[in-house]
XYZ file of C-alpha atoms in Angstrom:
559
model
C 9.466 -1.622 18.642
C 7.402 -0.781 22.233
C 4.243 -2.134 23.591
C 1.583 -0.388 25.238
C -2.126 -0.207 26.002
C -4.289 2.069 23.836
C -7.875 2.819 22.814
C -7.864 1.949 19.233
C -10.636 3.811 16.866
C -11.159 2.473 13.558
C -13.484 4.299 11.107
C -14.530 3.491 7.572
C -17.439 4.705 4.963
C -20.277 2.520 4.357
C -21.079 1.929 0.649
C -17.753 3.766 -0.447
C -17.071 1.705 -3.471
C -20.792 2.663 -4.608
C -20.450 6.223 -4.100
C -17.034 6.210 -5.928
C -18.720 4.560 -8.800
C -21.746 6.730 -9.079
C -19.635 10.058 -8.864
C -16.092 9.891 -7.991
C -15.284 13.766 -8.323
C -18.126 14.491 -5.699
C -17.337 11.680 -3.484
C -13.866 12.589 -3.301
C -14.516 16.238 -2.589
C -16.782 15.186 0.135
C -14.425 12.676 1.470
C -11.607 15.421 1.856
C -14.242 17.640 3.623
C -15.478 15.100 6.086
C -11.911 13.926 6.670
C -11.103 17.481 7.934
C -13.971 17.244 10.338
C -13.014 13.710 11.676
C -9.344 14.878 11.728
C -10.196 18.081 13.954
C -12.283 16.078 16.392
C -9.313 13.378 16.750
C -6.926 16.176 17.204
C -9.069 18.044 20.053
C -9.696 14.737 21.826
C -6.041 14.225 22.277
C -6.044 11.453 19.853
C -3.516 10.718 17.324
C -4.169 9.173 13.592
C -1.649 6.630 12.950
C -2.832 5.126 9.513
C -5.180 6.159 7.117
C -6.012 4.655 3.316
C -8.579 5.580 1.130
C -11.934 6.095 3.392
C -10.148 4.342 6.333
C -8.996 6.080 9.413
C -7.163 4.314 12.349
C -6.450 6.514 15.575
C -5.290 6.012 19.029
C -6.554 7.855 22.215
C -5.121 8.148 25.709
C -8.407 6.703 27.284
C -11.588 4.875 26.005
C -13.827 7.736 27.311
C -11.886 10.174 25.264
C -12.205 7.700 21.960
C -15.699 7.394 22.420
C -16.737 10.991 22.998
C -14.851 11.990 20.029
C -16.754 9.312 18.021
C -19.985 10.504 19.085
C -19.251 13.850 17.969
C -18.073 12.963 14.732
C -21.181 10.974 13.996
C -23.272 13.743 15.173
C -21.783 16.161 13.056
C -21.467 14.068 10.047
C -25.114 13.346 10.330
C -25.903 16.872 10.247
C -23.874 17.335 7.037
C -25.530 14.363 5.493
C -28.905 16.189 5.791
C -27.929 18.048 2.758
C -27.866 15.067 0.584
C -30.391 12.459 -0.668
C -30.126 9.087 1.211
C -28.738 7.270 -1.727
C -25.572 10.109 -1.664
C -25.294 10.189 2.254
C -21.484 9.337 3.198
C -22.107 7.719 6.622
C -18.998 6.168 8.706
C -18.915 3.196 10.803
C -16.898 3.163 13.878
C -15.325 0.466 15.959
C -13.502 1.021 19.439
C -11.384 -1.387 21.572
C -8.750 -1.130 24.277
C -5.979 -3.746 23.426
C -2.210 -4.411 23.476
C -0.372 -2.963 20.656
C 3.033 -2.746 19.269
C 4.027 0.858 18.086
C 6.801 0.877 15.149
C 7.687 3.727 13.155
C 4.499 5.501 14.220
C 2.318 2.894 13.231
C 0.278 0.458 15.599
C 0.006 -3.361 14.924
C -1.397 -6.031 17.008
C -4.761 -7.551 18.045
C -6.012 -4.381 19.289
C -5.992 -2.861 15.952
C -7.649 -5.833 14.281
C -10.315 -6.065 16.752
C -11.008 -2.301 16.468
C -11.452 -3.012 12.534
C -13.780 -5.986 13.099
C -16.016 -4.049 15.480
C -16.260 -1.357 12.911
C -17.566 -3.862 10.593
C -20.350 -4.964 12.925
C -21.315 -1.312 13.538
C -24.361 0.170 11.854
C -24.260 2.725 9.232
C -23.558 5.862 11.102
C -23.198 4.162 14.303
C -20.503 2.802 16.757
C -19.560 -0.484 18.257
C -17.214 -0.992 20.998
C -15.819 -3.963 22.936
C -16.690 -4.911 26.649
C -13.562 -3.486 27.830
C -14.645 0.064 26.217
C -18.024 -0.383 27.833
C -16.786 -1.189 31.270
C -14.511 2.055 31.030
C -17.179 4.412 29.911
C -20.528 2.779 31.045
C -20.529 5.098 34.143
C -18.705 8.047 32.889
C -20.545 9.138 29.816
C -24.425 9.802 29.422
C -24.507 6.931 26.608
C -26.589 4.150 26.138
C -25.705 0.691 24.956
C -27.097 -2.339 23.467
C -25.241 -5.443 24.423
C -24.906 -7.562 21.198
C -23.071 -10.476 22.713
C -20.089 -12.604 21.544
C -19.509 -12.047 18.024
C -17.295 -14.370 15.822
C -14.952 -12.237 13.746
C -12.642 -12.784 11.127
C -8.940 -13.860 11.941
C -9.747 -13.205 15.733
C -9.435 -16.849 17.384
C -11.793 -15.971 20.457
C -15.433 -14.386 20.237
C -15.228 -10.396 20.697
C -18.289 -9.228 22.970
C -19.474 -6.281 21.615
C -21.768 -3.199 22.347
C -23.725 -0.839 20.080
C -23.764 2.603 21.030
C -27.233 4.467 21.103
C -27.166 7.574 18.891
C -28.995 10.544 19.729
C -31.871 11.686 17.426
C -32.730 15.190 16.026
C -35.437 15.576 19.039
C -33.124 14.567 21.473
C -34.154 10.792 22.176
C -32.081 8.052 21.243
C -32.276 5.089 18.686
C -32.176 1.775 19.838
C -29.550 -0.127 17.910
C -30.438 -3.118 15.901
C -28.656 -6.121 17.103
C -27.414 -8.165 14.660
C -28.782 -12.011 15.139
C -26.221 -14.665 14.696
C -27.009 -17.485 12.446
C -29.035 -20.220 13.886
C -26.890 -23.458 14.407
C -28.320 -26.547 12.574
C -29.386 -29.194 14.651
C -27.773 -32.530 14.233
C -29.226 -35.180 12.306
C -30.230 -38.267 14.154
C -28.233 -41.415 14.036
C -30.603 -43.417 12.203
C -30.705 -40.981 9.201
C -27.189 -41.522 8.411
C -27.429 -45.100 6.330
C -30.120 -43.246 4.372
C -28.113 -40.099 3.651
C -24.920 -42.121 2.628
C -27.381 -44.183 0.284
C -28.686 -41.274 -1.364
C -25.574 -39.362 -1.721
C -24.051 -42.543 -3.383
C -26.931 -42.840 -5.960
C -26.678 -39.117 -6.846
C -22.642 -39.295 -7.293
C -23.072 -42.273 -9.733
C -25.841 -40.230 -11.981
C -23.644 -37.004 -11.890
C -20.362 -38.983 -12.696
C -22.281 -40.642 -15.858
C -23.261 -37.318 -16.886
C -20.159 -35.666 -16.640
C -18.372 -38.674 -18.393
C -20.727 -38.412 -21.382
C -20.206 -34.600 -21.454
C -16.517 -35.012 -21.538
C -16.580 -37.432 -24.599
C -18.908 -34.968 -26.561
C -16.222 -32.270 -25.748
C -13.152 -34.385 -26.491
C -14.785 -35.069 -30.028
C -15.418 -31.307 -30.309
C -11.987 -30.346 -29.509
C -10.669 -32.769 -32.051
C -12.307 -31.202 -35.039
C -12.044 -27.489 -33.641
C -8.768 -25.353 -34.002
C -6.958 -24.702 -30.826
C -7.033 -20.963 -29.541
C -3.803 -19.149 -29.290
C -2.110 -19.726 -25.994
C -2.239 -16.738 -23.366
C 0.702 -15.845 -21.225
C -0.069 -15.140 -17.599
C 0.055 -11.481 -16.766
C 3.057 -9.602 -16.974
C 5.704 -9.346 -13.709
C 4.827 -6.159 -13.106
C 5.892 -5.546 -9.420
C 2.746 -6.165 -6.939
C 1.551 -3.657 -4.498
C 3.306 -5.613 -1.880
C 6.538 -5.674 -3.443
C 6.600 -1.997 -4.275
C 5.524 -1.100 -0.626
C 8.034 0.711 1.364
C 8.608 -1.257 4.419
C 7.683 1.306 7.066
C 4.084 1.747 5.478
C 1.726 -0.081 7.682
C 0.556 -3.325 6.797
C -2.364 -3.850 9.106
C -5.433 -1.650 7.854
C -9.161 -1.421 8.819
C -10.235 -3.706 6.093
C -10.634 -7.649 6.550
C -8.906 -9.465 4.865
C -5.533 -7.309 5.417
C -4.688 -6.024 1.830
C -1.180 -5.452 0.615
C -0.509 -1.658 1.003
C -0.020 0.500 -1.856
C 3.262 0.969 -3.345
C 5.505 3.847 -2.413
C 4.480 6.200 -4.939
C 0.424 5.684 -4.339
C 0.605 4.770 -0.579
C 1.107 8.377 0.356
C -1.365 10.558 1.662
C -3.352 12.650 -0.862
C -5.298 15.607 0.439
C -7.234 17.447 -0.725
C -7.857 15.373 -3.565
C -9.827 17.118 -6.408
C -10.086 15.432 -9.896
C -7.033 15.788 -11.993
C -7.342 18.827 -14.172
C -7.816 18.011 -17.996
C -4.443 18.607 -20.269
C -4.288 20.653 -23.344
C -3.600 17.315 -25.326
C -3.582 13.978 -24.531
C -0.411 11.961 -24.713
C 0.099 9.812 -27.748
C 2.980 8.612 -29.730
C 5.400 5.627 -29.174
C 5.985 4.297 -25.554
C 8.966 5.804 -23.911
C 9.686 4.230 -20.601
C 11.516 7.423 -19.226
C 8.324 9.877 -19.920
C 5.782 7.628 -18.145
C 4.760 9.740 -15.108
C 3.843 8.755 -11.634
C 5.834 5.343 -11.560
C 8.870 4.133 -9.698
C 12.281 3.100 -11.460
C 11.273 -0.594 -10.761
C 8.350 -0.299 -13.052
C 9.887 2.078 -15.391
C 12.549 -0.817 -15.918
C 10.052 -3.117 -16.551
C 8.534 -0.974 -19.284
C 12.007 -0.400 -21.010
C 12.613 -4.254 -20.840
C 10.386 -7.138 -20.744
C 7.175 -4.826 -21.748
C 8.921 -3.279 -24.733
C 10.509 -6.580 -26.012
C 6.871 -8.531 -25.844
C 4.774 -8.781 -29.091
C 1.142 -7.600 -29.152
C -1.331 -8.086 -27.708
C -0.398 -6.152 -24.514
C -1.385 -3.072 -22.426
C -0.324 -0.887 -19.563
C -2.526 0.888 -17.311
C -1.830 3.369 -14.099
C -3.414 5.929 -11.798
C -2.347 9.274 -10.518
C -1.502 7.632 -7.416
C 1.255 5.188 -8.974
C -0.626 2.146 -9.137
C -0.046 -0.184 -12.422
C -1.209 -3.107 -14.321
C 0.092 -4.765 -17.429
C -0.567 -7.958 -19.343
C 1.263 -9.171 -22.297
C 0.598 -12.071 -25.023
C -3.370 -11.736 -24.884
C -5.515 -13.332 -27.547
C -6.927 -9.687 -28.560
C -6.500 -5.969 -28.023
C -9.743 -6.032 -26.217
C -8.390 -8.525 -23.642
C -5.440 -6.698 -23.319
C -6.984 -3.307 -22.568
C -9.690 -4.986 -20.076
C -6.768 -6.911 -18.151
C -4.517 -4.311 -17.876
C -7.208 -1.842 -16.330
C -8.361 -5.108 -14.224
C -5.203 -5.715 -12.710
C -4.293 -2.013 -11.770
C -7.796 -1.502 -10.422
C -7.330 -4.441 -8.197
C -4.237 -3.201 -6.789
C -5.736 0.330 -6.343
C -8.522 -1.136 -4.364
C -6.707 -3.295 -2.249
C -4.914 -0.433 -0.783
C -8.210 1.892 -1.039
C -6.905 4.194 -3.396
C -9.448 6.839 -4.488
C -8.063 7.160 -7.788
C -9.364 5.188 -11.020
C -6.839 3.410 -13.121
C -6.741 4.300 -17.232
C -5.170 2.895 -19.879
C -1.552 4.465 -20.597
C -0.321 2.030 -23.462
C -1.760 -0.395 -25.787
C 0.851 -2.100 -27.498
C 3.591 0.148 -27.615
C 1.403 3.229 -28.341
C 0.449 5.657 -25.926
C -3.171 6.219 -25.551
C -3.315 8.092 -22.324
C -6.181 10.782 -22.434
C -4.284 13.306 -20.165
C -1.297 15.220 -20.993
C 2.005 15.316 -19.037
C 1.416 16.558 -15.624
C 2.545 20.283 -15.086
C 6.173 20.453 -13.841
C 8.679 22.977 -12.389
C 11.897 23.109 -14.061
C 14.860 21.075 -12.805
C 16.323 20.698 -10.553
C 13.242 20.008 -8.474
C 14.868 20.968 -5.287
C 18.216 22.134 -4.068
C 20.135 22.082 -0.543
C 20.821 25.572 0.983
C 22.292 25.327 4.376
C 21.213 28.999 5.181
C 17.595 28.251 4.680
C 17.203 24.632 5.094
C 15.903 23.692 8.516
C 14.233 20.584 10.404
C 10.676 19.697 8.935
C 8.051 20.655 11.178
C 4.327 19.517 10.448
C 2.620 23.011 12.486
C 5.086 24.965 10.160
C 3.798 23.420 6.724
C 2.523 26.264 4.444
C -0.660 26.756 3.199
C -2.634 23.736 4.385
C -5.126 23.574 7.228
C -4.457 22.026 10.788
C -6.184 18.587 9.876
C -3.606 18.297 6.910
C -0.810 19.207 9.277
C -2.054 16.504 11.456
C -1.906 13.805 8.816
C 1.805 15.218 7.559
C 2.995 14.358 11.564
C 1.232 11.111 11.558
C 2.346 9.711 8.050
C 5.326 11.610 6.665
C 7.373 12.098 9.819
C 7.948 8.812 10.764
C 8.016 7.296 7.374
C 11.070 5.912 5.809
C 13.351 7.585 3.595
C 13.342 8.756 0.780
C 10.245 10.680 1.111
C 9.130 13.923 -0.380
C 6.176 16.402 -0.200
C 5.138 18.417 -2.960
C 2.739 21.432 -2.631
C 0.173 23.219 -5.017
C -0.799 26.837 -4.833
C -4.339 25.702 -3.658
C -3.296 23.763 -0.805
C -3.148 20.219 -2.537
C -0.049 18.406 -1.753
C 1.273 14.791 -2.280
C 3.353 12.759 -0.292
C 5.862 9.910 -1.623
C 7.252 7.634 1.011
C 10.026 5.043 0.772
C 11.194 6.049 -2.778
C 14.700 4.610 -3.891
C 16.174 8.242 -3.833
C 15.451 11.813 -3.045
C 15.191 12.638 -6.425
C 12.614 10.043 -7.324
C 10.379 10.979 -4.330
C 10.559 14.703 -5.597
C 10.172 13.710 -9.035
C 6.935 11.515 -8.325
C 5.490 13.866 -5.729
C 5.564 16.801 -8.118
C 3.902 14.650 -10.914
C 1.098 13.493 -8.793
C 0.396 16.916 -7.103
C 0.592 18.661 -10.549
C -1.860 16.286 -12.142
C -4.299 16.843 -9.314
C -3.696 20.614 -8.782
C -3.471 21.246 -12.441
C -0.474 23.614 -12.345
C 3.015 23.115 -11.294
C 3.655 22.365 -7.566
C 6.703 22.855 -5.327
C 8.865 20.575 -3.247
C 8.545 21.704 -0.054
C 10.274 18.982 2.201
C 12.758 16.278 1.584
C 13.208 13.597 4.017
C 13.647 15.328 7.466
C 14.043 19.110 6.143
C 12.399 21.984 4.623
C 13.994 22.577 1.391
C 12.611 25.888 0.586
C 12.469 28.809 2.947
C 9.404 28.608 5.067
C 8.510 32.017 6.253
C 7.498 32.531 9.991
C 7.819 36.363 10.218
C 4.592 36.910 8.102
C 1.674 34.901 7.224
C 2.171 32.959 3.823
C -0.785 33.346 1.639
C 0.441 31.581 -1.824
C 3.082 31.153 -4.414
C 5.229 34.342 -5.314
C 5.805 34.572 -9.297
C 7.635 37.935 -9.734
C 7.082 37.945 -13.651
C 3.305 37.970 -13.239
C 3.122 39.842 -9.709
C 0.600 42.853 -10.185
C 2.217 44.777 -7.228
C 5.499 44.985 -8.881
C 5.715 47.660 -11.624
C 5.782 45.981 -15.042
C 9.011 47.269 -16.292
C 10.768 45.930 -13.166
C 9.436 42.255 -13.059
C 12.242 40.689 -15.258
C 14.889 42.276 -13.195
C 13.419 40.887 -10.166
C 12.979 37.431 -11.428
C 16.903 37.785 -12.708
C 18.123 38.552 -9.331
C 16.069 36.141 -7.337
C 17.291 33.420 -9.528
C 20.580 33.813 -8.798
C 20.493 34.169 -5.382
C 20.687 31.747 -2.718
C 19.941 32.234 1.214
C 17.077 34.112 2.426
C 15.447 36.520 -0.260
C 12.508 38.992 0.408
C 10.550 41.646 -1.840
C 9.041 44.611 -0.828
C 6.996 47.242 -3.005
C 5.738 50.881 -2.270
C 2.766 52.831 -3.413
C 4.172 53.180 -6.863
C 5.094 49.287 -7.368
C 8.897 49.687 -7.136
C 10.583 46.956 -5.718
C 13.106 46.446 -3.020
C 15.023 43.295 -2.718
C 16.788 41.482 0.399
C 19.203 38.979 -1.208
C 21.417 36.222 0.153
C 20.572 37.049 3.855
C 21.757 34.762 6.558
C 18.133 34.889 8.221
C 14.585 35.756 7.424
C 14.654 39.081 9.277
C 17.713 40.127 7.643
C 16.199 39.703 4.421
C 13.167 41.427 5.392
C 14.964 44.673 6.675
C 16.952 44.724 3.615
C 14.126 44.679 1.281
C 12.236 47.508 3.288
C 15.215 49.587 3.125
C 16.142 49.097 -0.493
C 12.489 50.056 -1.564
C 12.454 52.807 0.901
C 15.290 54.319 -1.335
C 12.730 54.750 -4.316
C 9.494 54.264 -3.123
C 6.981 55.220 -0.022
C 5.115 53.306 2.299
C 6.873 49.930 1.507
C 5.686 46.888 2.773
C 6.933 43.200 2.153
C 5.120 41.106 -0.425
C 7.433 37.910 -0.702
C 9.709 36.141 1.398
C 11.415 32.918 -0.421
C 9.077 31.434 -2.883
C 5.732 32.634 -1.176
C 3.680 35.621 -1.114
C 3.055 36.857 2.538
C 0.688 39.124 4.192
C 0.293 40.353 7.829
C -0.256 37.825 10.606
C -4.056 38.065 11.726
């Protein structure tokens, strides 16, 4: 761990829970879009995102000037985007910025600087920016920004008041708004000394009256209880591992919310982007509960389902969400109580870590009632190590996704603890699992969650510190390559291409000519050799050959 002074930026959506409750899918789509804007501005301002959870973003900047300028750019850009929506559906961020001493651990930043930035964000207006006095002193004479001094503010879990300033945001006509200073609650004047005997006397009389009333009430309840049958006892909720218990150690524990909530479990605390709604399955999952077939969960929860849960009698229920959060209750007084208890427990855990996914019932009793089918999965093994193609993971080379997502991978995946995996969908959807018990478990869970989000089978691209598939660099990656359905290859040759590619390790490439006759470069030691061999093989039986696939990806010319 190392200490440093940094400008800390904390952002959060105002009214996010209400927006999700009203229209989850639309809110998540817009959140992904707005996050791209935020991530892009932060990267351009030399900032680094060190933590995200749901709608919250924490970033560090080399200077307060960079942080404030970036915050203003973000708020003005998002304000323009919000103009397309009615006021009730506008998605506005609050931003807090401070300069403080922080500790860096595994890429995450901890300390008072992070906590104070989070508290300042809570003081900010909707769509506004609130900064500490230290930031104000740094930027007051360097940026054309107006401030409103709101004085010393008492904030939660910070022992001394924080002197804060509101940033005046520019209106559409070029003028500046005047921040609304939040008034502190007036202190109640102390009562005169002569009033205390009177107060004590009045309180004593009231206490006697209330005690008598409660005593008589208790007598009535005791008589009623003596003749009424006692309800069946209800056991405490099941010992499903808590979010904190399932959280991997390197995942950050200090977030922009107060009070600090436990982080998501390792299969849910991963980054999820973009986040469209899960695609509906052909048929819901039904039948008897089999712990081995439950998706999204880690082995600890799976063992609980196979043991304590399965052995318990009715009434009981188990709930989960795509991100891997779970809830479970046993020995409830009714089926309805079991259903409600499992959903409530799961959702509390998901909300505590700001997961954008809603929890759903998976099982009631020992019967599966999940409304979605199994997530689409590729055939096993889910990844394989090949020394000729495997290379060190580099976020800048991650295929298909945009630059803001690459920044997120750099900030979250790279510093996280093993075992970790990233699964990628053909439309750019991806899901990270961090801190799993094994590489195989990380791969499975990332594929399950990614597949549920994308609606089609995803592919494990990286495990721990390495890419585990060939990632082309000579040509531009355009999508996933499926030889069996690729229209560029003549139909009667597709099965042969599938067979030969399935048997080949190393670098592989496919080229076709005007007639669609394929040429293959198989088991090559490097990408260039595979491309050259594929073009030469194609030229033997076709003309105007060009490469259409390298490894598992379709490729095209680099623009």
